[in-house]
Amino acid sequence: MAEKTKKNPMKKKKQQLGQLANFTKGIIRENPIFVFLLGMCPALAVTATLETGVGMGILVIFVLTASNIVVSLIKNFIPDEIRIPSYIVIIATFVTIVGMLTQAYAYALYQSLGIFIPLIVVNCLIMGRATAYASKNDVKSSIIDGLGMGVGFLAALALIGITRELFATGAIAYGVYLPLPFEGSIINTSMYLFNMNVFVGPAGGFIVIGIWLAIFNARGNYLKKKKEVERQAWIEEKKKEAAERKRKKAMEKAGEAA
Amino acid sequence: MISPTVFFVAIVSSMLINNVVLMRFLGICPFLGVSKRTESALGMSLAVMFVMVVSSILTYIIYYYILAPLDITFISTIAFILVIASLVQLVELFIKKISKKLYKGLGIYLPLIVTNCAILGVVEINIAQGYPEDYGLFNGLWVATTSAFGAALGFALIMFAFSSIRERLEAAEVPAAWQGVPVSLVVAGIMALAFLGLGGIV
Amino acid sequence: MLAKLRMALILFIIGSLSGLSIVGVHRLTEDAIAHNELMQQYDDYVVIFPDIDLSDLQEEDIDEDIIQRRIDAYDQNGDLLGYIFVGRAQGHSGMNTILVGVDPSADIVKVVISATDDTPNYAQIIIDDYLPNLSNQRIDEVDYDTSTGATNTYNSVRTVIDAASLHVAGDPAMEAYLSVFDDAERYATNFVFDDEALEEEINIFNAADEIIGYAYIAFIDDESVYIIFDTDDVYQATVSQDVDTSVYDDDIGTKIADIEPEDDDLGLILAELKDLLTNSTRVSLEYIARYFELYDDEDSHIGYTYVGIADGFGGLNVIDIHINLDGELIEYEVVRSNDTPDYINPVLENFEQFIGDSSLSEDDALADDVTVGATRSATSIYNIINAAFEAHAEREGE
Amino acid sequence: MSEYIIGTLVVMGIIALYMLTFLLNKKTDSPGDYKIDAIKCGACSNYACGVKQQFSEER
């Protein structure tokens, strides 16, 4: 691949564009949570507030990118036989390290995420990217893929977190869990209008994700329908053109004959 | 000796009050993925139950008899996931040798269990509870095992209930956007609301 | 074979790299983690006492059901700021850890919920609306608000405060006793008076559990006064925060019988005490505190009145037992009882069958049909009368 | 220093245990002609892809 790009500058440009697409695909088109339903456990458990969701997202980005790098680095040395177990070991190592770092430098986050930090090990997203992407691609695109997927995961968690926190407390606070040098709240209705405790709890988590999934589905359905309609219109047009051509041809033939 | 009520409380609280799926958000993947048919839901539950109980015992022993005395509890995460993964491999191996029928029934769920966060989650929770402080090093093992068993029962209960609901949901008329997972999640949310009511039992 | 060796080598490398990096990061972070864990506890301490000197914390494990620890907080100059009690109690979902800060004069400084699984919004209501009201109240007489919503969370706070109040360092009674007896270790209520001024008789024990003195708690203008005697009824001291006791300083070291009380509030109480102590004899039995000699209208000695005290259903029951010179029960009367009359009255009637006897039959005294629903009332009276017989026998023996 | 050695050794021991069971299991043939095809969608050995498939089937 790399040799070919040297010969053809046009292709190189295309590949750069490809890297950008590689990054953005994880955010919307292949969003791990809303499209692939990967990592639903943390998506439900740690999204009671925006900050815990974002914190989880950052940890996942870190683990995902790091394991992608290592996996793509060693992809040629690992015998196929022990591929999966090696990946598990690598991921578990990074998760342990990330857990310790969080405990040391973001203690509030560590406490609020609780057992869901070690559970990053079994997050299907990370194992999935390692086997499906990093083990087949070079380091650079693996990093981009890891970052993109991680950001998509973070964005989804943040969306759910914002919804739940706003409905539950009527405010979006910052600086409580993440080790930020400042704290306060972005939105603060400072009234108990939205104070619906159910959104903090498990029931609210399920329902909010359900609603968001339905919204994304509705959008997907709408786009599909639109595409379908456009396709139909295009086919009609082509048919018309073909008929026109046929008519013209027939007329020409008739003219010749005449 | 510990009084029997401790075990009773452990089972009830981990099965109903702190239900793994609805209250602790563990094992959502199989909850959504394998709950389409009651039969497969029960098969999955059975496999989970076995692995959960045995891995609870193993990890308890490893944590309190090896890692804690050596003062290296910080490697517990990697140790636990590898122990669970090895256990699953061993179970699969034995099932392969023992019976074809069993392998057909349960084998398909075994590889899925490694990445099932319910197992690792329950194991981590059991360790985080710190049973040895309350019941002593050895007795704590039994309490941990009991509560893992309760958690597995809770998982099975929810899998069964949810698969039954889903079978009915198939026949229901659901708007296009809500079909499949979204409506399942909302149903799960309502189930979780119902389970909130069990909060005061113990 | 070569493939196998290669696999083993790769496994070895992966394993050692993974192990080394984990241990390495652990070494890197362990100080920070330990610091975080410590700071998390201390955070709450600082909230309670902003001037606290964290390098000089004296913690004492208490290990009761509710109260786990007591921390003595000193400021940078080494002055005592107060005490922090760490307690755990059942909240709405799981145990809540609650810290109660108390200053040396037993006023609550601040109450902090340091760990809770309760619904955050509910816990927040308690933290915002209810906890501030607790500050500056005396810990043993807290006026709790009626909480709406989040009752369980608030109850867990109450439970911990009530439990902490039993531990409040600087117990005024104990301090009073210590000012007289250096070796005072503990004290226990020996008798409760049915009197307006005099409240309790206290036995003061040393570390070997021997009685080293007596104290009488009285109330003057709603202030507690501790009047302390040694075992020979020699006046030792009167301790009180606001009441002037210097009038009787001259009498220190005098036997109660020789004190001439003046006509003031304290004097009236002393006169009463003098009357009591000179006319009665102490008994050291579990349910009997003292006895008086009993005279009839013609002043002839006809027997003894034993004053008994025992836990009933609604609190302490105080009962006078009159026994004649032959050791037979003449009469008994309830001096003080908080038990429900409907329950205690049938029990009292039941004991009438023993009048004239010199011993009690347990089967008859605690017959099932009488004691139904009033077991504790019945047992307390049975214990007192029984102890009175024993005390009488002991006195006769001397 | 000893902490490094002990920690690394324990981690390696557990990894070795896992690899051993993994290879043993891999070498053991499944009974009869029955073959489990759990990892259908190569990306992840989990049911989430399965859900996605079901999901599209339902549509």
Tab-separated table of N, CA and C in Angstrom, chain B residues 73-127:
chain	number	residue	atom	x	y	z
B	73	THR	N	-2.025	-6.995	45.890
B	73	THR	CA	-3.430	-7.003	45.476
B	73	THR	C	-3.675	-6.111	44.258
B	74	PHE	N	-2.714	-5.271	43.921
B	74	PHE	CA	-2.944	-4.387	42.775
B	74	PHE	C	-2.975	-5.127	41.454
B	75	ILE	N	-2.546	-6.376	41.428
B	75	ILE	CA	-2.652	-7.106	40.156
B	75	ILE	C	-3.947	-7.904	40.081
B	76	SER	N	-4.891	-7.620	41.001
B	76	SER	CA	-6.078	-8.473	41.064
B	76	SER	C	-6.872	-8.459	39.765
B	77	THR	N	-6.970	-7.302	39.089
B	77	THR	CA	-7.796	-7.251	37.880
B	77	THR	C	-7.312	-8.242	36.835
B	78	ILE	N	-6.030	-8.178	36.529
B	78	ILE	CA	-5.491	-9.075	35.492
B	78	ILE	C	-5.573	-10.524	35.970
B	79	ALA	N	-5.338	-10.729	37.268
B	79	ALA	CA	-5.418	-12.099	37.785
B	79	ALA	C	-6.832	-12.648	37.647
B	80	PHE	N	-7.816	-11.841	38.008
B	80	PHE	CA	-9.199	-12.329	37.981
B	80	PHE	C	-9.648	-12.671	36.571
B	81	ILE	N	-9.375	-11.767	35.616
B	81	ILE	CA	-9.879	-12.028	34.270
B	81	ILE	C	-9.212	-13.269	33.698
B	82	LEU	N	-7.924	-13.463	34.007
B	82	LEU	CA	-7.241	-14.646	33.476
B	82	LEU	C	-7.748	-15.908	34.162
B	83	VAL	N	-8.022	-15.814	35.459
B	83	VAL	CA	-8.561	-16.992	36.147
B	83	VAL	C	-9.913	-17.374	35.568
B	84	ILE	N	-10.746	-16.362	35.336
B	84	ILE	CA	-12.063	-16.655	34.765
B	84	ILE	C	-11.903	-17.262	33.376
B	85	ALA	N	-11.015	-16.666	32.576
B	85	ALA	CA	-10.811	-17.177	31.221
B	85	ALA	C	-10.300	-18.612	31.259
B	86	SER	N	-9.343	-18.900	32.152
B	86	SER	CA	-8.848	-20.277	32.243
B	86	SER	C	-9.959	-21.222	32.669
B	87	LEU	N	-10.758	-20.750	33.645
B	87	LEU	CA	-11.840	-21.607	34.123
B	87	LEU	C	-12.785	-21.956	32.986
B	88	VAL	N	-13.111	-20.961	32.177
B	88	VAL	CA	-14.015	-21.212	31.065
B	88	VAL	C	-13.398	-22.225	30.106
B	89	GLN	N	-12.094	-22.063	29.839
B	89	GLN	CA	-11.427	-23.029	28.959
B	89	GLN	C	-11.520	-24.440	29.534
B	90	LEU	N	-11.246	-24.549	30.829
B	90	LEU	CA	-11.291	-25.867	31.467
B	90	LEU	C	-12.683	-26.469	31.389
B	91	VAL	N	-13.684	-25.643	31.707
B	91	VAL	CA	-15.060	-26.144	31.669
B	91	VAL	C	-15.398	-26.637	30.274
B	92	GLU	N	-15.001	-25.854	29.278
B	92	GLU	CA	-15.293	-26.257	27.900
B	92	GLU	C	-14.612	-27.581	27.579
B	93	LEU	N	-13.365	-27.681	28.047
B	93	LEU	CA	-12.607	-28.896	27.804
B	93	LEU	C	-13.323	-30.116	28.398
B	94	PHE	N	-13.764	-29.951	29.645
B	94	PHE	CA	-14.423	-31.088	30.295
B	94	PHE	C	-15.736	-31.430	29.615
B	95	ILE	N	-16.483	-30.408	29.275
B	95	ILE	CA	-17.765	-30.665	28.625
B	95	ILE	C	-17.542	-31.393	27.307
B	96	LYS	N	-16.514	-30.991	26.591
B	96	LYS	CA	-16.195	-31.669	25.334
B	96	LYS	C	-15.969	-33.153	25.562
B	97	LYS	N	-15.239	-33.452	26.645
B	97	LYS	CA	-14.888	-34.852	26.906
B	97	LYS	C	-16.088	-35.632	27.425
B	98	ILE	N	-16.910	-34.966	28.224
B	98	ILE	CA	-17.942	-35.710	28.949
B	98	ILE	C	-19.130	-36.053	28.058
B	99	SER	N	-19.741	-35.019	27.486
B	99	SER	CA	-20.986	-35.348	26.797
B	99	SER	C	-21.206	-34.434	25.607
B	100	LYS	N	-21.607	-35.027	24.530
B	100	LYS	CA	-21.856	-34.266	23.322
B	100	LYS	C	-23.116	-33.419	23.491
B	101	LYS	N	-24.067	-34.022	24.206
B	101	LYS	CA	-25.356	-33.358	24.375
B	101	LYS	C	-25.183	-32.062	25.155
B	102	LEU	N	-24.410	-32.191	26.249
B	102	LEU	CA	-24.162	-31.028	27.096
B	102	LEU	C	-23.421	-29.959	26.298
B	103	TYR	N	-22.496	-30.420	25.484
B	103	TYR	CA	-21.702	-29.486	24.697
B	103	TYR	C	-22.585	-28.732	23.721
B	104	LYS	N	-23.502	-29.455	23.133
B	104	LYS	CA	-24.439	-28.810	22.209
B	104	LYS	C	-25.293	-27.787	22.936
B	105	GLY	N	-25.679	-28.156	24.171
B	105	GLY	CA	-26.591	-27.288	24.918
B	105	GLY	C	-25.910	-26.046	25.467
B	106	LEU	N	-24.737	-26.253	26.100
B	106	LEU	CA	-24.111	-25.146	26.828
B	106	LEU	C	-22.889	-24.580	26.119
B	107	GLY	N	-22.275	-25.429	25.270
B	107	GLY	CA	-20.987	-25.053	24.698
B	107	GLY	C	-20.995	-23.707	24.008
B	108	ILE	N	-22.089	-23.418	23.339
B	108	ILE	CA	-22.127	-22.180	22.555
B	108	ILE	C	-22.031	-20.944	23.439
B	109	TYR	N	-22.450	-21.079	24.689
B	109	TYR	CA	-22.441	-19.904	25.562
B	109	TYR	C	-21.102	-19.704	26.254
B	110	LEU	N	-20.308	-20.765	26.317
B	110	LEU	CA	-19.083	-20.663	27.109
B	110	LEU	C	-18.103	-19.598	26.597
B	111	PRO	N	-17.796	-19.557	25.298
B	111	PRO	CA	-16.852	-18.516	24.847
B	111	PRO	C	-17.397	-17.115	25.114
B	112	LEU	N	-18.709	-17.003	25.155
B	112	LEU	CA	-19.300	-15.688	25.375
B	112	LEU	C	-19.143	-15.242	26.824
B	113	ILE	N	-18.958	-16.222	27.711
B	113	ILE	CA	-18.959	-15.893	29.132
B	113	ILE	C	-17.719	-15.109	29.528
B	114	VAL	N	-16.609	-15.365	28.860
B	114	VAL	CA	-15.376	-14.656	29.233
B	114	VAL	C	-15.585	-13.154	29.156
B	115	THR	N	-16.278	-12.728	28.095
B	115	THR	CA	-16.475	-11.290	27.946
B	115	THR	C	-17.775	-10.828	28.607
B	116	ASN	N	-18.357	-11.682	29.430
B	116	ASN	CA	-19.574	-11.302	30.118
B	116	ASN	C	-19.194	-10.549	31.391
B	117	CYS	N	-19.564	-9.280	31.455
B	117	CYS	CA	-19.076	-8.511	32.590
B	117	CYS	C	-19.753	-8.922	33.888
B	118	ALA	N	-20.843	-9.706	33.805
B	118	ALA	CA	-21.498	-10.131	35.041
B	118	ALA	C	-20.546	-10.960	35.893
B	119	ILE	N	-19.767	-11.838	35.257
B	119	ILE	CA	-18.886	-12.721	36.024
B	119	ILE	C	-17.812	-11.906	36.726
B	120	LEU	N	-17.049	-11.151	35.941
B	120	LEU	CA	-15.965	-10.352	36.531
B	120	LEU	C	-16.540	-9.344	37.520
B	121	GLY	N	-17.695	-8.781	37.172
B	121	GLY	CA	-18.321	-7.795	38.052
B	121	GLY	C	-18.661	-8.383	39.404
B	122	VAL	N	-19.324	-9.550	39.401
B	122	VAL	CA	-19.718	-10.167	40.673
B	122	VAL	C	-18.474	-10.524	41.486
B	123	VAL	N	-17.457	-11.012	40.796
B	123	VAL	CA	-16.214	-11.360	41.479
B	123	VAL	C	-15.608	-10.124	42.149
B	124	GLU	N	-15.549	-9.021	41.402
B	124	GLU	CA	-14.973	-7.793	41.953
B	124	GLU	C	-15.809	-7.277	43.123
B	125	ILE	N	-17.131	-7.363	42.976
B	125	ILE	CA	-17.998	-6.894	44.060
B	125	ILE	C	-17.775	-7.735	45.307
B	126	ASN	N	-17.670	-9.046	45.109
B	126	ASN	CA	-17.440	-9.938	46.247
B	126	ASN	C	-16.172	-9.563	46.989
B	127	ILE	N	-15.133	-9.223	46.231
B	127	ILE	CA	-13.882	-8.854	46.887
B	127	ILE	C	-14.037	-7.488	47.560
